[in-house]
Coordinates of C-alpha atoms in Angstrom, one line a residue:
X1 CA -22.0 -6.2 -11.2
X2 CA -20.7 -2.8 -10.7
X3 CA -19.5 -1.6 -7.3
X4 CA -19.3 2.2 -8.1
X5 CA -20.4 4.2 -11.4
X6 CA -20.3 7.7 -12.2
X7 CA -22.6 9.7 -14.5
X8 CA -21.4 12.9 -16.3
X9 CA -19.3 13.6 -13.3
X10 CA -17.5 16.9 -13.5
X11 CA -15.2 19.0 -11.1
X12 CA -14.3 22.7 -11.3
X13 CA -12.2 25.2 -9.1
X14 CA -13.5 28.5 -9.9
X15 CA -13.5 29.2 -13.6
X16 CA -11.2 26.4 -14.4
X17 CA -12.6 22.8 -15.2
X18 CA -10.6 20.1 -14.3
X19 CA -12.7 17.4 -15.7
X20 CA -16.2 17.1 -16.9
X21 CA -18.8 14.6 -18.4
X22 CA -16.8 11.5 -17.1
X23 CA -19.1 8.6 -16.9
X24 CA -17.3 5.3 -15.9
X25 CA -18.0 2.2 -13.8
X26 CA -15.9 -0.2 -11.7
X27 CA -17.2 -3.9 -11.8
X28 CA -16.6 -6.2 -9.0
X29 CA -13.4 -7.9 -9.4
X30 CA -11.9 -5.2 -12.0
X31 CA -8.3 -4.2 -11.6
X32 CA -8.0 -0.8 -13.2
X33 CA -5.0 1.8 -13.3
X34 CA -5.8 5.6 -13.7
X35 CA -3.0 7.2 -15.6
X36 CA -2.4 10.7 -17.0
X37 CA -0.1 13.6 -16.9
X38 CA 0.8 15.2 -13.5
X39 CA -1.7 17.8 -12.4
X40 CA -4.4 16.5 -14.6
X41 CA -6.6 15.8 -11.7
X42 CA -6.3 12.1 -10.9
X43 CA -6.1 12.4 -7.1
X44 CA -9.3 14.9 -7.3
X45 CA -11.1 12.2 -9.0
X46 CA -10.1 9.2 -6.6
X47 CA -11.3 11.4 -3.6
X48 CA -14.7 12.3 -5.5
X49 CA -15.2 8.8 -6.3
X50 CA -14.8 7.6 -2.3
X51 CA -16.8 10.7 -1.4
X52 CA -14.0 12.7 0.2
X53 CA -14.8 15.6 -2.1
X54 CA -18.0 16.8 -3.7
X55 CA -18.2 16.9 -7.6
X56 CA -19.2 20.1 -9.3
X57 CA -21.7 18.3 -11.4
X58 CA -22.9 14.8 -12.1
X59 CA -23.3 11.8 -9.6
X60 CA -21.4 8.8 -8.0
X61 CA -23.4 5.7 -7.0
X62 CA -22.0 3.2 -4.7
X63 CA -23.1 -0.5 -4.5
X64 CA -25.1 -0.8 -1.1
X65 CA -23.0 -1.8 1.8
X66 CA -19.6 -0.9 -0.4
X67 CA -16.5 -0.9 2.0
X68 CA -13.7 1.2 0.5
X69 CA -10.1 1.3 1.6
X70 CA -8.1 4.4 0.4
X71 CA -4.2 4.9 0.4
X72 CA -3.5 8.4 -0.1
X73 CA 0.0 9.5 -1.4
X74 CA 0.9 11.0 2.0
X75 CA -1.0 9.3 4.8
X76 CA -0.9 10.1 8.3
X77 CA -1.1 7.4 11.0
X78 CA -1.9 9.1 14.3
X79 CA -2.6 7.6 17.8
X80 CA -0.2 5.6 20.2
X81 CA -0.7 2.3 18.7
X82 CA 2.3 0.4 17.5
X83 CA 2.7 -1.0 14.0
X84 CA 1.4 -4.5 15.2
X85 CA -1.4 -2.6 17.0
X86 CA -2.4 -0.8 14.0
X87 CA -2.5 -4.0 12.1
X88 CA -4.9 -5.7 14.8
X89 CA -7.6 -2.7 14.0
X90 CA -8.3 -4.6 10.9
X91 CA -9.5 -7.7 12.8
X92 CA -11.4 -5.9 15.6
X93 CA -14.7 -7.9 15.1
X94 CA -12.6 -11.2 14.6
X95 CA -10.7 -10.7 17.8
X96 CA -14.2 -9.7 19.7
X97 CA -15.7 -13.3 18.5
X98 CA -12.0 -14.7 19.5
X99 CA -12.8 -13.4 23.1
X100 CA -16.5 -14.7 23.2
X101 CA -15.0 -18.2 22.1
X102 CA -12.5 -18.3 24.9
X103 CA -15.1 -17.5 27.3
X104 CA -17.1 -20.0 26.0
X105 CA -14.3 -22.5 26.3
X106 CA -13.9 -21.7 29.9
X107 CA -17.5 -22.2 30.5
X108 CA -17.4 -25.5 29.1
X109 CA -14.8 -26.4 31.7
X110 CA -17.6 -26.3 34.5
X111 CA -19.2 -29.7 33.8
X112 CA -22.1 -28.7 36.7
X113 CA -23.7 -26.3 34.6
X114 CA -27.2 -27.1 33.5
X115 CA -27.0 -25.3 30.1
X116 CA -23.7 -26.9 29.4
X117 CA -25.3 -28.7 26.1
X118 CA -26.5 -25.4 24.8
X119 CA -23.0 -23.8 25.5
X120 CA -21.2 -26.6 23.5
X121 CA -23.5 -26.2 20.8
X122 CA -23.3 -22.6 20.6
X123 CA -19.5 -23.1 20.8
X124 CA -19.5 -25.5 18.0
X125 CA -21.4 -23.0 15.5
X126 CA -19.3 -20.0 16.4
X127 CA -16.0 -21.9 16.3
X128 CA -16.7 -23.2 12.7
X129 CA -17.4 -19.6 11.4
X130 CA -14.5 -18.2 13.2
X131 CA -12.3 -20.9 11.4
X132 CA -13.7 -20.1 8.2
X133 CA -13.4 -16.2 8.7
X134 CA -9.6 -17.0 9.2
X135 CA -9.8 -16.6 13.1
X136 CA -6.6 -19.0 13.6
X137 CA -4.6 -17.5 11.0
X138 CA -5.0 -13.7 11.0
X139 CA -1.8 -13.2 13.0
X140 CA 0.1 -15.3 10.6
X141 CA -1.4 -13.3 7.6
X142 CA -0.3 -10.3 9.4
X143 CA 3.1 -11.2 9.8
X144 CA 3.2 -12.3 6.1
X145 CA 2.0 -8.7 4.8
X146 CA 4.3 -6.9 7.1
X147 CA 7.3 -8.8 5.9
X148 CA 6.1 -8.7 2.4
X149 CA 6.1 -4.9 2.7
X150 CA 9.7 -4.7 4.2
X151 CA 8.9 -4.4 7.9
X152 CA 11.5 -6.3 10.0
X153 CA 10.2 -8.1 13.1
X154 CA 11.9 -5.8 15.3
X155 CA 9.9 -3.1 14.0
X156 CA 6.5 -4.5 14.9
X157 CA 6.4 -3.0 18.2
X158 CA 7.6 0.6 17.1
X159 CA 5.2 3.3 17.8
X160 CA 3.3 4.9 14.7
X161 CA 4.7 8.3 15.6
X162 CA 8.1 7.1 15.0
X163 CA 7.6 5.9 11.5
X164 CA 9.1 7.7 8.5
X165 CA 6.8 9.0 5.7
X166 CA 7.4 5.8 3.6
X167 CA 7.1 3.6 6.6
X168 CA 3.8 5.4 7.4
X169 CA 2.8 4.8 3.7
X170 CA 3.8 1.0 4.1
X171 CA 2.1 0.5 7.3
X172 CA -1.5 1.9 6.1
X173 CA -1.2 -0.2 2.7
X174 CA -0.6 -3.3 5.0
X175 CA -3.7 -2.6 7.2
X176 CA -5.8 -2.1 4.0
X177 CA -4.8 -5.2 2.6
X178 CA -5.6 -6.8 5.7
X179 CA -9.1 -5.3 5.9
X180 CA -9.8 -6.6 2.5
X181 CA -12.3 -4.0 1.4
X182 CA -14.9 -4.4 -1.5
X183 CA -13.2 -1.7 -3.3
X184 CA -9.4 -0.8 -2.9
X185 CA -8.2 2.6 -4.1
X186 CA -4.6 3.3 -4.2
X187 CA -2.7 6.4 -4.9
X188 CA 0.8 5.6 -6.1
X189 CA 1.2 2.5 -4.0
X190 CA 4.7 1.6 -5.2
X191 CA 6.4 4.9 -4.3
X192 CA 8.0 3.9 -1.1
X193 CA 8.5 0.4 -2.0
X194 CA 11.8 -1.5 -3.2
X195 CA 11.5 -4.2 -5.7
X196 CA 11.2 -7.1 -3.6
X197 CA 8.4 -5.5 -1.8
X198 CA 6.7 -4.4 -5.3
X199 CA 7.1 -8.1 -6.5
X200 CA 5.3 -9.1 -3.4
X201 CA 2.6 -6.7 -3.6
X202 CA 1.9 -7.6 -7.2
X203 CA 1.6 -11.2 -6.3
X204 CA -0.9 -10.3 -3.5
X205 CA -2.8 -8.1 -5.7
X206 CA -3.1 -10.6 -8.4
X207 CA -5.4 -12.9 -6.3
X208 CA -7.4 -9.9 -5.0
X209 CA -11.1 -10.6 -4.7
X210 CA -12.5 -7.3 -4.7
X211 CA -12.2 -4.3 -7.0
X212 CA -9.0 -2.4 -7.5
X213 CA -8.5 1.2 -8.5
X214 CA -4.9 2.5 -8.8
X215 CA -3.0 5.8 -9.7
X216 CA 0.4 4.5 -10.7
X217 CA 3.7 5.6 -12.8
X218 CA 5.0 2.3 -12.3
X219 CA 4.6 0.6 -15.9
X220 CA 5.8 -2.9 -15.0
X221 CA 3.4 -3.0 -12.1
X222 CA 0.7 -2.2 -14.3
X223 CA 1.4 -4.8 -17.0
X224 CA 1.7 -7.4 -14.0
X225 CA -1.6 -6.5 -12.2
X226 CA -4.0 -4.5 -14.1
X227 CA -6.5 -5.3 -16.8
X228 CA -8.2 -1.9 -17.6
X229 CA -6.6 1.3 -17.9
X230 CA -8.6 4.7 -17.6
X231 CA -6.5 7.4 -19.6
X232 CA -7.3 10.6 -18.0
X233 CA -6.4 13.7 -20.3
X234 CA -7.8 17.2 -21.2
X235 CA -10.7 16.4 -18.8
X236 CA -11.8 13.2 -20.1
X237 CA -11.5 9.7 -19.7
X238 CA -10.8 7.0 -22.3
X239 CA -11.0 3.3 -21.3
X240 CA -8.8 0.8 -22.9
X241 CA -9.0 -3.1 -22.2
X242 CA -5.8 -4.8 -21.1
X243 CA -2.7 -4.1 -19.2
X244 CA -0.3 -1.2 -19.8
X245 CA 1.4 -2.5 -22.9
X246 CA -1.9 -3.2 -24.6
X247 CA -2.9 0.4 -23.6
X248 CA 0.2 1.9 -25.1
X249 CA -0.7 0.1 -28.4
X250 CA -4.3 0.9 -28.6
X251 CA -3.7 4.6 -27.6
X252 CA -1.1 5.0 -30.5
X253 CA -3.8 3.2 -32.8
X254 CA -6.5 5.4 -31.6
X255 CA -4.5 8.6 -32.1
X256 CA -3.4 7.5 -35.7
X257 CA -7.1 6.5 -36.7
X258 CA -8.5 10.0 -35.1
X259 CA -6.1 12.0 -37.0
X260 CA -6.9 10.1 -40.3
X261 CA -10.7 10.6 -39.7
X262 CA -10.1 14.3 -38.7
X263 CA -7.9 14.7 -42.1
X264 CA -10.5 13.0 -44.2
X265 CA -13.2 15.0 -42.9
X266 CA -11.5 18.3 -43.1
X267 CA -10.8 17.4 -46.9
X268 CA -14.5 16.6 -47.6
X269 CA -15.5 19.8 -45.5
X270 CA -13.0 21.8 -47.9
X271 CA -14.6 20.3 -51.1
X272 CA -18.2 20.8 -49.9
X273 CA -17.4 24.4 -48.9
X274 CA -15.7 25.2 -52.3
X275 CA -18.9 23.8 -54.1
X276 CA -21.0 25.9 -52.1
X277 CA -19.2 29.1 -52.7
X278 CA -19.1 28.6 -56.3
X279 CA -22.8 27.7 -56.8
X280 CA -24.9 29.4 -54.0
X281 CA -25.8 32.2 -56.3
X282 CA -25.9 30.2 -59.6
X283 CA -28.3 27.6 -61.4
X284 CA -27.4 25.0 -58.8
X285 CA -28.1 27.2 -55.8
X286 CA -30.6 24.7 -54.5
X287 CA -28.1 22.1 -54.3
X288 CA -25.7 24.2 -52.7
X289 CA -28.3 25.4 -50.0
X290 CA -29.1 21.7 -49.4
X291 CA -25.2 21.0 -49.0
X292 CA -24.9 23.9 -46.6
X293 CA -27.7 22.8 -44.1
X294 CA -25.9 19.2 -44.3
X295 CA -22.7 20.7 -43.6
X296 CA -23.9 23.0 -40.7
X297 CA -25.4 19.8 -39.2
X298 CA -22.2 17.8 -39.4
X299 CA -20.1 20.7 -37.9
X300 CA -22.6 20.8 -35.2
X301 CA -23.1 17.0 -34.4
X302 CA -20.6 14.9 -35.9
X303 CA -17.2 17.0 -36.3
X304 CA -14.2 14.9 -35.6
X305 CA -12.0 16.9 -33.1
X306 CA -8.3 16.8 -34.3
X307 CA -6.2 14.9 -31.5
X308 CA -4.5 17.4 -29.3
X309 CA -0.6 17.7 -29.4
X310 CA 0.9 16.1 -26.4
X311 CA 3.2 18.3 -24.3
X312 CA 6.2 16.4 -23.2
X313 CA 9.7 17.0 -22.4
X314 CA 12.3 17.2 -25.4
X315 CA 15.3 15.5 -24.3
X316 CA 18.5 14.8 -26.2
X317 CA 21.5 12.9 -24.4
X318 CA 24.7 13.0 -26.4
X319 CA 28.2 12.7 -25.3
X320 CA 30.8 15.3 -26.3
X321 CA 33.7 12.9 -26.4
X322 CA 34.1 9.0 -27.0
X323 CA 35.4 7.3 -24.2
X324 CA 37.7 4.4 -23.8
X325 CA 36.5 1.0 -24.0
X326 CA 36.8 0.5 -20.4
X327 CA 34.8 2.7 -18.4
X328 CA 35.0 1.7 -14.8
X329 CA 37.4 -0.8 -13.2
X330 CA 37.3 -1.7 -9.4
X331 CA 39.6 -3.9 -7.3
X332 CA 38.6 -5.3 -3.8
X333 CA 36.1 -2.2 -3.3
X334 CA 34.2 -2.0 -0.2
X335 CA 31.9 0.9 0.6
X336 CA 30.2 2.3 3.5
X337 CA 30.7 4.6 6.3
X338 CA 32.0 2.7 9.1
X339 CA 34.9 0.4 8.6
X340 CA 33.3 -2.3 11.1
X341 CA 29.9 -2.2 9.2
X342 CA 30.6 -2.1 5.7
X343 CA 27.4 -1.6 3.4
X344 CA 28.7 -3.4 0.3
X345 CA 31.7 -5.3 -0.8
X346 CA 32.0 -5.1 -4.4
X347 CA 33.3 -7.9 -6.6
X348 CA 36.0 -7.0 -9.1
X349 CA 34.2 -5.4 -12.0
X350 CA 35.2 -4.0 -15.4
X351 CA 32.1 -1.9 -16.9
X352 CA 32.8 -1.4 -20.8
X353 CA 31.7 1.3 -23.1
X354 CA 27.9 1.1 -24.3
X355 CA 27.0 -1.2 -21.4
X356 CA 24.0 -0.5 -19.2
X357 CA 24.3 -1.6 -15.9
X358 CA 21.1 -1.6 -13.3
X359 CA 21.9 -1.5 -9.6
X360 CA 18.8 -3.1 -7.8
X361 CA 18.4 -4.0 -4.1
X362 CA 16.4 -3.1 -1.1
X363 CA 16.3 0.3 0.4
X364 CA 19.0 1.3 2.4
X365 CA 21.7 -1.3 1.3
X366 CA 23.9 1.4 0.1
X367 CA 23.1 1.7 -3.7
X368 CA 23.5 5.6 -3.7
X369 CA 26.3 5.3 -1.4
X370 CA 28.1 3.1 -4.3
X371 CA 27.4 5.6 -6.8
X372 CA 28.9 8.5 -4.5
X373 CA 32.0 6.1 -4.0
X374 CA 32.5 5.6 -7.7
X375 CA 32.2 9.3 -8.1
X376 CA 34.9 10.1 -5.5
X377 CA 32.4 11.9 -3.4
X378 CA 33.1 9.1 -0.7
X379 CA 36.0 7.5 0.3
X380 CA 36.1 3.6 0.1
X381 CA 36.6 1.6 3.2
X382 CA 39.1 -0.4 1.2
X383 CA 40.0 -1.5 -2.2
X384 CA 40.1 0.8 -5.3
X385 CA 37.9 2.2 -8.2
X386 CA 39.0 4.0 -11.3
X387 CA 37.7 5.5 -14.3
X388 CA 39.0 4.7 -17.8
X389 CA 40.7 7.0 -20.4
X390 CA 38.7 9.9 -21.5
X391 CA 35.7 9.1 -19.2
X392 CA 33.6 12.0 -18.4
X393 CA 31.0 11.1 -15.6
X394 CA 27.6 12.8 -15.4
X395 CA 25.4 12.3 -12.2
X396 CA 21.7 12.5 -11.6
X397 CA 21.1 12.7 -7.8
X398 CA 18.0 11.0 -6.6
X399 CA 17.4 13.9 -4.0
X400 CA 18.6 16.4 -6.6
X401 CA 20.9 17.7 -3.9
X402 CA 23.1 19.3 -6.6
X403 CA 20.5 21.9 -7.2
X404 CA 20.9 25.0 -5.3
X405 CA 17.3 25.8 -4.0
X406 CA 18.1 29.5 -3.6
X407 CA 19.0 29.9 -7.6
X408 CA 16.0 30.4 -10.2
X409 CA 15.5 27.8 -12.6
X410 CA 17.3 29.8 -15.4
X411 CA 20.3 30.5 -13.1
X412 CA 20.7 26.9 -12.2
X413 CA 20.9 26.1 -16.0
X414 CA 23.4 28.8 -16.8
X415 CA 25.5 27.3 -14.4
X416 CA 26.2 24.3 -16.7
X417 CA 26.6 26.3 -19.9
X418 CA 26.5 30.0 -20.7
X419 CA 24.3 30.8 -23.4
X420 CA 22.0 33.8 -24.7
X421 CA 18.9 34.3 -22.4
X422 CA 16.6 33.7 -25.2
X423 CA 18.3 30.3 -26.3
X424 CA 18.4 29.2 -22.7
X425 CA 14.6 30.2 -22.2
X426 CA 13.9 28.2 -25.4
X427 CA 15.8 25.2 -24.0
X428 CA 14.1 25.2 -20.8
X429 CA 10.7 25.3 -22.8
X430 CA 11.6 22.1 -24.0
X431 CA 11.7 20.6 -20.7
X432 CA 8.0 22.4 -19.7
X433 CA 9.4 25.3 -18.0
X434 CA 7.7 28.3 -19.8
X435 CA 6.9 32.0 -19.3
X436 CA 7.7 33.0 -15.5
X437 CA 8.3 29.4 -14.7
X438 CA 12.2 30.0 -15.4
X439 CA 12.4 32.8 -12.7
X440 CA 11.0 30.4 -9.9
X441 CA 13.3 29.5 -7.1
X442 CA 14.4 25.8 -7.3
X443 CA 13.4 25.3 -3.6
X444 CA 9.5 25.9 -4.7
X445 CA 9.6 23.4 -7.5
X446 CA 7.8 20.0 -6.8
X447 CA 9.7 16.8 -7.2
X448 CA 8.6 16.4 -10.9
X449 CA 9.8 19.6 -11.7
X450 CA 13.2 19.4 -9.9
X451 CA 13.6 16.1 -11.9
X452 CA 13.0 17.8 -15.1
X453 CA 15.7 20.4 -14.4
X454 CA 18.0 18.0 -13.4
X455 CA 17.8 16.2 -16.7
X456 CA 18.0 19.6 -18.4
X457 CA 21.4 20.2 -16.8
X458 CA 22.5 16.7 -17.6
X459 CA 21.5 16.8 -21.4
X460 CA 24.0 19.7 -21.4
X461 CA 26.8 18.2 -19.6
X462 CA 28.0 16.2 -22.8
X463 CA 29.0 13.4 -20.6
X464 CA 30.1 9.9 -21.8
X465 CA 29.1 7.9 -18.6
X466 CA 25.9 8.5 -16.9
X467 CA 25.5 7.5 -13.3
X468 CA 21.7 8.0 -12.7
X469 CA 20.1 7.6 -9.3
X470 CA 16.3 7.0 -9.7
X471 CA 16.0 9.2 -12.6
X472 CA 12.3 8.4 -13.1
X473 CA 11.1 9.3 -9.6
X474 CA 8.3 12.0 -9.7
X475 CA 8.3 11.8 -13.7
X476 CA 4.8 11.2 -15.3
X477 CA 4.5 8.1 -17.8
X478 CA 4.8 10.1 -20.9
X479 CA 8.3 11.7 -19.6
X480 CA 9.5 8.1 -18.6
X481 CA 8.6 6.8 -22.0
X482 CA 10.8 9.8 -23.4
X483 CA 13.6 9.2 -21.2
X484 CA 13.6 5.4 -21.9
X485 CA 13.7 6.1 -25.5
X486 CA 16.6 8.9 -25.1
X487 CA 18.5 6.5 -23.1
X488 CA 18.2 3.5 -25.4
X489 CA 19.9 5.8 -28.2
X490 CA 22.7 7.3 -25.9
X491 CA 26.1 6.7 -27.2
X492 CA 27.9 6.4 -23.9
X493 CA 27.6 3.9 -20.9
X494 CA 25.0 4.0 -18.1
X495 CA 25.1 3.0 -14.5
X496 CA 21.5 3.0 -13.3
X497 CA 20.2 2.9 -9.7
X498 CA 16.3 2.4 -10.3
X499 CA 13.2 0.6 -9.0
X500 CA 11.6 1.3 -12.4
X501 CA 11.6 -2.4 -13.7
X502 CA 10.2 -1.3 -17.0
X503 CA 13.2 0.8 -17.8
X504 CA 15.6 -1.8 -16.4
X505 CA 13.8 -4.4 -18.6
X506 CA 14.2 -2.0 -21.6
X507 CA 17.7 -1.1 -21.0
X508 CA 20.1 -3.2 -19.0
X509 CA 22.5 -5.5 -20.3
X510 CA 23.9 -6.4 -16.9
X511 CA 22.2 -6.6 -13.2
X512 CA 24.2 -5.6 -10.1
X513 CA 22.1 -7.0 -7.4
X514 CA 23.0 -5.5 -3.9
X515 CA 21.8 -7.4 -0.8
X516 CA 22.8 -6.5 2.9
X517 CA 26.7 -6.6 2.8
X518 CA 27.3 -8.2 -0.7
X519 CA 26.7 -7.5 -4.3
X520 CA 26.4 -9.9 -7.4
X521 CA 26.8 -9.2 -10.7
X522 CA 24.5 -10.7 -13.5
X523 CA 25.5 -10.6 -17.1
X524 CA 22.3 -10.5 -19.2
X525 CA 18.9 -8.8 -19.3
X526 CA 16.5 -8.3 -16.6
X527 CA 14.3 -10.7 -18.0
X528 CA 17.0 -13.2 -17.8
X529 CA 17.9 -12.4 -14.3
X530 CA 14.3 -13.0 -13.2
X531 CA 14.4 -16.2 -14.9
X532 CA 17.5 -17.3 -13.4
X533 CA 16.7 -16.1 -9.9
X534 CA 13.2 -17.9 -9.8
X535 CA 15.0 -21.2 -11.2
X536 CA 17.4 -21.0 -8.3
X537 CA 14.7 -20.4 -5.7
X538 CA 12.4 -23.5 -6.7
X539 CA 15.0 -26.1 -4.8
X540 CA 15.1 -24.7 -1.8
X541 CA 11.6 -23.3 -1.6
X542 CA 10.4 -27.0 -2.6
X543 CA 12.6 -28.5 0.3
X544 CA 11.8 -26.1 2.9
X545 CA 8.4 -27.1 5.0
X546 CA 6.2 -24.0 5.1
X547 CA 5.2 -23.3 8.9
X548 CA 5.1 -20.6 11.0
X549 CA 5.8 -19.5 15.1
X550 CA 5.6 -19.0 19.1
X551 CA 6.0 -21.5 21.8
X552 CA 6.8 -21.5 25.4
X553 CA 5.9 -25.1 26.5
X554 CA 4.8 -28.5 25.2
X555 CA 1.4 -29.3 26.2
X556 CA 1.1 -32.6 28.1
X557 CA -0.1 -35.5 26.0
X558 CA -3.1 -37.7 27.3
X559 CA -3.0 -41.4 27.1
X560 CA -4.8 -41.3 23.8
X561 CA -2.1 -39.4 22.3
X562 CA -3.9 -36.0 22.1
X563 CA -3.0 -32.9 24.1
X564 CA -4.7 -31.6 27.2
X565 CA -6.3 -28.6 25.2
X566 CA -9.8 -27.9 24.0
X567 CA -10.3 -27.7 20.1
X568 CA -10.2 -24.1 20.2
X569 CA -7.1 -23.9 22.3
X570 CA -5.4 -26.4 20.3
X571 CA -5.8 -24.7 17.0
X572 CA -4.8 -21.4 18.5
X573 CA -1.7 -23.0 20.0
X574 CA -1.1 -24.7 16.5
X575 CA -1.0 -21.3 14.7
X576 CA 1.4 -19.8 17.2
X577 CA 3.8 -22.7 17.0
X578 CA 3.7 -22.5 13.2
X579 CA 4.7 -18.8 13.3
X580 CA 7.5 -19.5 15.8
X581 CA 9.0 -22.3 13.5
X582 CA 8.8 -19.9 10.5
X583 CA 10.8 -17.3 12.5
X584 CA 13.2 -19.9 13.9
X585 CA 14.0 -21.0 10.1
X586 CA 14.6 -17.5 9.1
X587 CA 16.8 -16.8 12.0
X588 CA 18.9 -20.0 11.0
X589 CA 19.3 -18.8 7.6
X590 CA 20.5 -15.4 9.0
X591 CA 23.0 -16.8 11.7
X592 CA 24.5 -19.3 8.8
X593 CA 25.2 -16.2 6.6
X594 CA 26.7 -14.4 9.5
X595 CA 28.8 -17.3 10.6
X596 CA 30.2 -17.7 6.9
X597 CA 31.3 -13.9 7.1
X598 CA 32.8 -13.9 10.4
X599 CA 34.6 -17.4 9.3
X600 CA 35.8 -15.6 6.1
X601 CA 37.2 -12.7 8.3
X602 CA 38.9 -14.7 10.7
X603 CA 36.9 -13.4 13.7
X604 CA 37.4 -16.3 16.1
X605 CA 35.3 -15.0 19.1
X606 CA 32.5 -13.9 16.8
X607 CA 32.6 -17.4 15.2
X608 CA 32.2 -19.2 18.5
X609 CA 29.6 -16.9 19.8
X610 CA 27.5 -17.3 16.6
X611 CA 28.2 -21.0 16.6
X612 CA 26.2 -21.2 20.2
X613 CA 23.6 -19.1 19.0
X614 CA 23.0 -21.4 16.1
X615 CA 23.1 -24.5 18.1
X616 CA 20.5 -22.9 20.6
X617 CA 18.2 -21.8 17.7
X618 CA 18.6 -25.2 16.2
X619 CA 17.5 -26.9 19.4
X620 CA 14.5 -24.4 20.0
X621 CA 13.4 -25.3 16.4
X622 CA 13.7 -29.1 17.2
X623 CA 11.5 -28.4 20.3
X624 CA 8.9 -26.6 18.4
X625 CA 8.6 -29.1 15.6
X626 CA 8.1 -31.9 18.1
X627 CA 5.2 -29.8 19.7
X628 CA 3.8 -29.0 16.1
X629 CA 3.5 -32.9 15.4
X630 CA 1.7 -33.3 18.5
X631 CA -0.6 -30.6 18.1
X632 CA -1.5 -32.2 14.6
X633 CA -2.5 -35.7 16.0

């Protein structure tokens, strides 16, 4: 059953048709990715489908009572609520029923009431449905979603107005996931998520019961979650079954088939036109006229359209000089901005020529700081790093801060290499800067345009050691694919900071995993790294009991072993205690790590303080576990 379908949908702005004649449907449970070049109209289509915009032609039909959740690229959460308060709006109806149950439970305490049996029956009925609807677990689920999307516990009470743009996106995404609408529409949901959060989101969406429509440039995400691809180009949509990798193969096969059919038809048309031209006025004029009519019908109704040439960047990366075999050497390197709070302690590393090292880890752990330290733009807190013989580094900055916003595109390019203007304009055209685009100030460019300009400059450098900080950010999928292909043939060495797991999986020969305060080096591919990481997680995960949080006092036990709480109060208390246990177990792991660091550093006073905190937390956990066991009886 379709939750949404369209019939000959079209949208125009003035005389420009954005798209036309689009007829698609979204079945219940479908997981659809909408892909296409930047500027093709993907976001416009989403807004029409959810009725935030009106189409110029055609219709959109919704299933009766359809609930829709929409995540725009730049959401704005307003109001005086906190992050936690915003999450609770997803459960407004459930919380109202919770209040009614609490009132009924209080009424049942008055045994003198004449309608006590009626109240008890009503309570039993409503409480059963409340439990089925997740009434005892919604706070636990909220914490799981917030933690999965990268929110720290201390951020739960942060006012929405104090959140950054990326945090607002994650907060709205969390609320939408908790609301569980029939149709979830997400516009670039992974843009502000690190790899851990994206992996969590993938796991969550794989079991999503409703329909899902996502605009994304994240190829790995689409491979893991999606089962249908809508390819939007030239104002039309082609539907492909399968994930992203299946789509790539099907798209290439389709283009080849259409090109063969076009060429065969053009050859047939040329032969028919030649016959008609030679015989239209001769003895075979009747046959020629008959062929002419058939040919005109063919051209009107069954003409195969030649696949249009795709406009993509043309990128070449080549080093001007061969480096020595040892490209980068570090020794006891520590990076950061404050000596008492180092960001990364780097193990001793020797990076060899032609290696591709991928740097991964959560946002804010120091990946960009590491690159800038290796480039000597920042001074290390301690230790050393040096480049090998004949190493010429080239840097792609994530924020493109090396681009001067006052310069024109053309002037910015000429800073790298002086060349005739005609040659420079031709070169920029290969990065899709044509006509007057070359005279635009850099400050007016979009994120994707600045990325293309930075790549254009990098390709002229001739560097043999590329340090790339999120090079695929803001690039459309076609440009990502081209960059990946070019990097795979690069004859130098690459150090790559990226959240693009598809790119990492295709290129990386080793993984540098940065977690708060430390870094580990894995020699091998990303696939091998994931497998080793998951294998390593199995044992502790299996050993640790999964329970969650909050307790202040242990309820007294009745002589029969049960607590003095009503069934409603007991289940609610059980959920609170489970959440508290989960929080305390996480706290113990954190304290254990801090104790190890303090002990290694010889910080005697800090070791004593952390030891006391560990013992107190352990005692609190033991107390909560005893209450948990009591509540289960």
